[in-house]
Amino acid sequence: VQLQASGGGLVQAGESLRLSCIASGRTFTSHYVMGWFRQAPGKERTFVAAMMWSGDYTQYGDSAMGRFTISIDNAKNTVYLQMNSLKPEDTAIYYCAVNSYSDSEWAATTSWDYWGQGTLVTVSS
């Protein structure tokens, strides 16, 4: 599985960004989960959001609740992360990931099987 993330950049606080991640190398079925994590400088990688490939269920981390929205375009094998009302504390490298076992704990980095290269989001105050 290959994951190519894009869409990061420099924005001001209060603005929006949409990240994209194109997944390839496998035919994804309903038990796969697509997700986003982020890692700020000097900090651990943390869970942002995830969605089942089927779209049946989503989960958000505390930092994303109410401001970020995850979505999937199955036809394009692409997962998106719409980020609104960005704050300086959202500054991080954002990684997309694939979890091939939907019954695992989504918030744990160890549950995820494949990772993209990351895209940098910088939010200025």
PDB file of C-alpha atoms in Angstrom:
ATOM      1  CA  VAL A   1       0.000   0.000   0.000  1.00  0.00           C
ATOM      2  CA  GLN A   2       1.247   3.445  -0.920  1.00  0.00           C
ATOM      3  CA  LEU A   3      -0.149   6.635   0.559  1.00  0.00           C
ATOM      4  CA  GLN A   4       0.508  10.062  -0.894  1.00  0.00           C
ATOM      5  CA  ALA A   5      -0.571  12.981   1.273  1.00  0.00           C
ATOM      6  CA  SER A   6      -0.818  16.560   0.087  1.00  0.00           C
ATOM      7  CA  GLY A   7      -2.490  19.860   0.851  1.00  0.00           C
ATOM      8  CA  GLY A   8      -0.405  21.160   3.720  1.00  0.00           C
ATOM      9  CA  GLY A   9       0.875  24.696   3.858  1.00  0.00           C
ATOM     10  CA  LEU A  10       1.138  27.919   5.806  1.00  0.00           C
ATOM     11  CA  VAL A  11      -2.098  29.578   6.895  1.00  0.00           C
ATOM     12  CA  GLN A  12      -3.181  32.122   9.462  1.00  0.00           C
ATOM     13  CA  ALA A  13      -5.201  31.282  12.534  1.00  0.00           C
ATOM     14  CA  GLY A  14      -8.887  30.955  11.734  1.00  0.00           C
ATOM     15  CA  GLU A  15      -8.330  29.847   8.141  1.00  0.00           C
ATOM     16  CA  SER A  16      -9.009  26.450   6.572  1.00  0.00           C
ATOM     17  CA  LEU A  17      -7.090  23.758   4.758  1.00  0.00           C
ATOM     18  CA  ARG A  18      -8.053  20.501   3.113  1.00  0.00           C
ATOM     19  CA  LEU A  19      -5.613  17.646   3.156  1.00  0.00           C
ATOM     20  CA  SER A  20      -5.801  14.809   0.655  1.00  0.00           C
ATOM     21  CA  CYS A  21      -4.341  11.336   0.699  1.00  0.00           C
ATOM     22  CA  ILE A  22      -4.379   9.040  -2.308  1.00  0.00           C
ATOM     23  CA  ALA A  23      -4.149   5.341  -1.485  1.00  0.00           C
ATOM     24  CA  SER A  24      -2.939   2.759  -3.973  1.00  0.00           C
ATOM     25  CA  GLY A  25      -1.571  -0.750  -4.203  1.00  0.00           C
ATOM     26  CA  ARG A  26      -4.588  -2.617  -2.922  1.00  0.00           C
ATOM     27  CA  THR A  27      -8.285  -3.053  -3.475  1.00  0.00           C
ATOM     28  CA  PHE A  28      -9.794  -1.625  -0.332  1.00  0.00           C
ATOM     29  CA  THR A  29     -12.862  -3.289   1.129  1.00  0.00           C
ATOM     30  CA  SER A  30     -15.252  -2.387   3.903  1.00  0.00           C
ATOM     31  CA  HIS A  31     -13.088  -3.595   6.822  1.00  0.00           C
ATOM     32  CA  TYR A  32     -10.306  -1.130   6.029  1.00  0.00           C
ATOM     33  CA  VAL A  33     -10.033   2.080   7.985  1.00  0.00           C
ATOM     34  CA  MET A  34      -8.477   5.299   6.688  1.00  0.00           C
ATOM     35  CA  GLY A  35      -7.125   7.788   9.153  1.00  0.00           C
ATOM     36  CA  TRP A  36      -5.150  10.899   9.938  1.00  0.00           C
ATOM     37  CA  PHE A  37      -2.599  11.466  12.672  1.00  0.00           C
ATOM     38  CA  ARG A  38      -0.395  14.422  13.422  1.00  0.00           C
ATOM     39  CA  GLN A  39       2.943  15.011  15.053  1.00  0.00           C
ATOM     40  CA  ALA A  40       4.078  18.367  16.374  1.00  0.00           C
ATOM     41  CA  PRO A  41       7.799  19.088  16.875  1.00  0.00           C
ATOM     42  CA  GLY A  42       9.114  17.248  19.915  1.00  0.00           C
ATOM     43  CA  LYS A  43       5.811  15.513  20.580  1.00  0.00           C
ATOM     44  CA  GLU A  44       4.323  12.098  19.997  1.00  0.00           C
ATOM     45  CA  ARG A  45       2.167  11.256  17.026  1.00  0.00           C
ATOM     46  CA  THR A  46      -1.491  11.647  17.967  1.00  0.00           C
ATOM     47  CA  PHE A  47      -4.793  10.544  16.505  1.00  0.00           C
ATOM     48  CA  VAL A  48      -6.844  13.089  14.570  1.00  0.00           C
ATOM     49  CA  ALA A  49      -9.633  11.274  12.742  1.00  0.00           C
ATOM     50  CA  ALA A  50     -10.543   8.029  11.027  1.00  0.00           C
ATOM     51  CA  MET A  51     -13.294   6.609   8.892  1.00  0.00           C
ATOM     52  CA  MET A  52     -14.178   3.135   7.731  1.00  0.00           C
ATOM     53  CA  TRP A  53     -13.676   2.635   4.008  1.00  0.00           C
ATOM     54  CA  SER A  54     -17.398   1.967   3.747  1.00  0.00           C
ATOM     55  CA  GLY A  55     -18.137   5.321   5.359  1.00  0.00           C
ATOM     56  CA  ASP A  56     -20.261   3.654   8.027  1.00  0.00           C
ATOM     57  CA  TYR A  57     -18.377   4.962  11.029  1.00  0.00           C
ATOM     58  CA  THR A  58     -16.076   7.814  11.925  1.00  0.00           C
ATOM     59  CA  GLN A  59     -14.078   8.718  14.984  1.00  0.00           C
ATOM     60  CA  TYR A  60     -12.377  11.962  15.940  1.00  0.00           C
ATOM     61  CA  GLY A  61      -9.683  12.860  18.399  1.00  0.00           C
ATOM     62  CA  ASP A  62     -10.326  15.573  20.944  1.00  0.00           C
ATOM     63  CA  SER A  63      -8.307  18.119  18.984  1.00  0.00           C
ATOM     64  CA  ALA A  64     -10.389  17.617  15.850  1.00  0.00           C
ATOM     65  CA  MET A  65     -13.859  17.486  17.329  1.00  0.00           C
ATOM     66  CA  GLY A  66     -16.113  20.148  15.867  1.00  0.00           C
ATOM     67  CA  ARG A  67     -13.488  21.660  13.552  1.00  0.00           C
ATOM     68  CA  PHE A  68     -12.191  18.874  11.330  1.00  0.00           C
ATOM     69  CA  THR A  69     -14.113  16.553   9.020  1.00  0.00           C
ATOM     70  CA  ILE A  70     -12.833  13.357   7.468  1.00  0.00           C
ATOM     71  CA  SER A  71     -14.312  12.014   4.258  1.00  0.00           C
ATOM     72  CA  ILE A  72     -13.557   9.386   1.630  1.00  0.00           C
ATOM     73  CA  ASP A  73     -14.055   9.322  -2.105  1.00  0.00           C
ATOM     74  CA  ASN A  74     -14.025   5.589  -2.794  1.00  0.00           C
ATOM     75  CA  ALA A  75     -13.962   6.062  -6.557  1.00  0.00           C
ATOM     76  CA  LYS A  76     -10.764   8.088  -6.291  1.00  0.00           C
ATOM     77  CA  ASN A  77      -9.214   6.042  -3.463  1.00  0.00           C
ATOM     78  CA  THR A  78      -8.757   9.315  -1.661  1.00  0.00           C
ATOM     79  CA  VAL A  79      -9.303  10.333   1.952  1.00  0.00           C
ATOM     80  CA  TYR A  80      -9.677  13.982   2.880  1.00  0.00           C
ATOM     81  CA  LEU A  81      -9.320  15.985   6.056  1.00  0.00           C
ATOM     82  CA  GLN A  82     -11.128  19.305   6.007  1.00  0.00           C
ATOM     83  CA  MET A  83      -9.694  21.506   8.726  1.00  0.00           C
ATOM     84  CA  ASN A  84     -11.537  24.672   9.714  1.00  0.00           C
ATOM     85  CA  SER A  85     -10.859  27.347  12.323  1.00  0.00           C
ATOM     86  CA  LEU A  86      -7.219  26.390  12.465  1.00  0.00           C
ATOM     87  CA  LYS A  87      -5.191  27.323  15.525  1.00  0.00           C
ATOM     88  CA  PRO A  88      -1.430  27.684  16.017  1.00  0.00           C
ATOM     89  CA  GLU A  89      -1.508  24.520  18.119  1.00  0.00           C
ATOM     90  CA  ASP A  90      -2.651  22.616  15.024  1.00  0.00           C
ATOM     91  CA  THR A  91       0.827  23.112  13.576  1.00  0.00           C
ATOM     92  CA  ALA A  92       2.232  19.664  12.862  1.00  0.00           C
ATOM     93  CA  ILE A  93       3.102  17.135  10.218  1.00  0.00           C
ATOM     94  CA  TYR A  94      -0.086  15.349   9.264  1.00  0.00           C
ATOM     95  CA  TYR A  95       0.103  11.692   8.289  1.00  0.00           C
ATOM     96  CA  CYS A  96      -2.499   9.560   6.593  1.00  0.00           C
ATOM     97  CA  ALA A  97      -2.644   5.890   7.430  1.00  0.00           C
ATOM     98  CA  VAL A  98      -4.417   2.637   6.643  1.00  0.00           C
ATOM     99  CA  ASN A  99      -5.667   0.146   9.202  1.00  0.00           C
ATOM    100  CA  SER A 100      -6.606  -3.226   7.786  1.00  0.00           C
ATOM    101  CA  TYR A 101      -8.475  -4.406  10.882  1.00  0.00           C
ATOM    102  CA  SER A 102     -11.443  -2.236  11.787  1.00  0.00           C
ATOM    103  CA  ASP A 103     -11.924  -3.862  15.214  1.00  0.00           C
ATOM    104  CA  SER A 104      -8.609  -2.533  16.491  1.00  0.00           C
ATOM    105  CA  GLU A 105      -8.177   0.564  18.634  1.00  0.00           C
ATOM    106  CA  TRP A 106      -8.130   3.358  16.103  1.00  0.00           C
ATOM    107  CA  ALA A 107      -6.458   5.964  18.311  1.00  0.00           C
ATOM    108  CA  ALA A 108      -3.381   3.798  18.844  1.00  0.00           C
ATOM    109  CA  THR A 109      -0.569   4.265  16.336  1.00  0.00           C
ATOM    110  CA  THR A 110       0.293   0.582  16.697  1.00  0.00           C
ATOM    111  CA  SER A 111      -3.057  -0.375  15.144  1.00  0.00           C
ATOM    112  CA  TRP A 112      -2.146   1.130  11.792  1.00  0.00           C
ATOM    113  CA  ASP A 113      -0.399  -0.858   9.106  1.00  0.00           C
ATOM    114  CA  TYR A 114       0.609   1.670   6.474  1.00  0.00           C
ATOM    115  CA  TRP A 115       1.680   5.303   6.688  1.00  0.00           C
ATOM    116  CA  GLY A 116       2.109   8.107   4.205  1.00  0.00           C
ATOM    117  CA  GLN A 117       5.058  10.476   4.170  1.00  0.00           C
ATOM    118  CA  GLY A 118       3.274  13.339   5.881  1.00  0.00           C
ATOM    119  CA  THR A 119       2.380  16.873   4.897  1.00  0.00           C
ATOM    120  CA  LEU A 120       3.323  19.923   6.966  1.00  0.00           C
ATOM    121  CA  VAL A 121       0.660  22.279   8.251  1.00  0.00           C
ATOM    122  CA  THR A 122       1.821  25.533   9.811  1.00  0.00           C
ATOM    123  CA  VAL A 123      -0.666  27.889  11.422  1.00  0.00           C
ATOM    124  CA  SER A 124       0.544  31.361  12.299  1.00  0.00           C
ATOM    125  CA  SER A 125      -1.052  33.530  14.969  1.00  0.00           C
TER     126      SER A 125
END
